[in-house]
Amino acid sequence: MADLEFRVLGPVELLSGGQPVPMGASTAVTLLAGLLLSADDVVSADRLGEIVWARRQPARPRAALHSAISRLRRLLGPDVLESLPGGYRLNARAARFDLSLSDQLADTAAAARARGALDEAADALQEALGLWRGRPLGNVDSPVLADEAARLAEKHLALQEERAELFLRTGRHALLVEVLPALVRAEPFRERLVGQLMLALSRSGRQVEALAAYESLDSALREGLGIGPSAWLRDLHLRILRPESVPESVLGPGPGLGPVPGPGPELGPVPGRRPALEAQTQSARRHADCAALTTWRGLRPPSQRLIDRGEQIDGLARAVLDQRVVTLVGAAGVGKTAVALNAASRVAPGFPDGVTVVELGYLPPMEPRRPATDEGYARIVAAVCAALEVRGPGQPAAALKETQSLLVLDNAEHVAADCGRFVDQITRSCPGIRILTTSRRPLGLGGEAVVELPPLEPASAARLLRLRASGHLPRLDLSTDPEAVAELCRAVEGLPLAVELAAARLRTMSLRTLLRRVGWQRGLLVAPNGAGLPHQRGLDSTLEWSYDLLTRPAQRLLGALAAFDGPFTLEEAERAVACTPPTWQEVAGLLGGLVDHSLVQTQRHGERYSYRLLTPVRRFVLGRTARCGAGVLTELWQGNGSAA
């Protein structure tokens, strides 16, 4: 079975081609978990029998195990699950294994930190934490694996502590003050977490809350264990009490708030100071509960690290924490979904009831300028209910009303009015809900925070092209022709989708050949495997999707604006359609609609505004206009001249 994926950092799952594989009885799930936790090692039949049945052994355990192994092998393939002298071995290297990936990313973070690349280390840890989906082994009922589940829960917590440490060092305090309180509530005796929260609050100008966090820990320790906080934490408390010790900048620790003594980085536990065994057991259980609360439903962030999007991800994460309704807008192919999912992953610990991602791209599009309808609204509700796995009248509002969760509505541009109606009603009836929408145009709601995602900068696009090309062809060295790399990235305007598709195309043609053809050959930049939404499988198809969502007058104006090979002003846009004189109000309204649809970019220079079409958009529109016939511009303003 191709494209296998193993998951244990949450409910144990087997995926093939990105889709869950039904495993039937819980025996198969427990058996797979036991093999995965000893991946690439031989596990004896006796050990597997203990894992699967514990003290409830069947009458013929060897025969029952052989039958279970045979059923699992049919799902995995003979090369993945081997029978060897002494037992069985699962070849986890034949698949994507979330635990191995998390460990690799943690090692990457440690190496980056050692050489002083703290932002890179923080991003690697953020990517690692994005692989965790809830309580480890959450659907496995095996007393034998309980210790393994607790060990994984502790590893998860350690990763979150290390991420918090790096966020402190890189000035990301605003995010920490939102996500750390939930962890501290679940781990009230975890001094390192409390210290990190105190420091984040102090650097955010919230000294009173920082001191309150210390007092809560002090009371809990004295009442629960009969001891007080560690010396380093008491010292941090005193530093926050002194006004001169409060940091002046959010970019790093101020005077007196540097590294504190302790074995861990800055805020580690003190050697020889371990709580009682009972407290440790309670801590592990609390952490497992906390992990379960941060459930993730729906599409996960991409496994590949985003290139040079850290600033945009941070900004979007802050917007989600500050505003109840946030819409991420941008041109077709700019990477809105990936950035939104990464931002959602970053703030997920701050939402005890989890994150739910709803894919709206499969819903049928609305007619341009059609208001919201009951039918369209019902489709939105049905999609959200399916993602939440809820049914019945009043859903999903009833399911979300008492929760603190984040709802991500992905690809909403073709159902913007219906989506806006849904968002408005949910936010009115569910006070703990925050909604992040990705769309090529805003929803048009009052109080909606609109965040615009730009294309990649030239250097970042070139880096992405080289990285993805090396993934397709490890021996391909694009550094020998930097001019062609830069020119190709300019030709696609730094749109990540186009850069990724161009990198894949280098499997079948040279860089210079691709560069010569990319400006005129249709169908060149398409996904080789046909994966994803139909309108996102190629650059032409994703632009055609945006174009078809426009009204006829807006399409015609866009065709006229494609004549500009560079920036233009509103007055120049009005003159471009002077063949049949419209009023200036009509052009201004239509142009505003094209900007809202992310088909025209706005450039602001003080009081002076200009506009431009991205090169791929302009090429597409010119080709579309040519295919429609030369007379399309002369009839530009015939018929309805309503705004887009």
XYZ file of C-alpha atoms in Angstrom, residues 186-191 220-221 223-226 274-287:
26
model
C -3.197 21.375 33.757
C 0.267 21.328 35.379
C 0.007 23.486 38.527
C 3.220 22.026 40.042
C 5.302 22.432 36.876
C 7.647 25.221 37.930
C -0.518 24.991 45.594
C 2.932 23.697 46.561
C -0.939 23.084 50.517
C -0.336 20.047 48.311
C 3.261 19.070 49.058
C 4.299 21.135 52.074
C 11.589 16.130 42.615
C 7.990 16.124 43.836
C 6.449 13.100 45.424
C 5.593 10.139 43.218
C 1.876 10.784 43.697
C 2.269 14.345 42.432
C 4.177 13.100 39.373
C 1.419 10.625 38.551
C -1.237 13.322 38.903
C 0.857 15.619 36.713
C 1.058 13.055 33.919
C -2.695 12.515 34.070
C -3.375 16.243 34.019
C -1.136 16.681 31.020
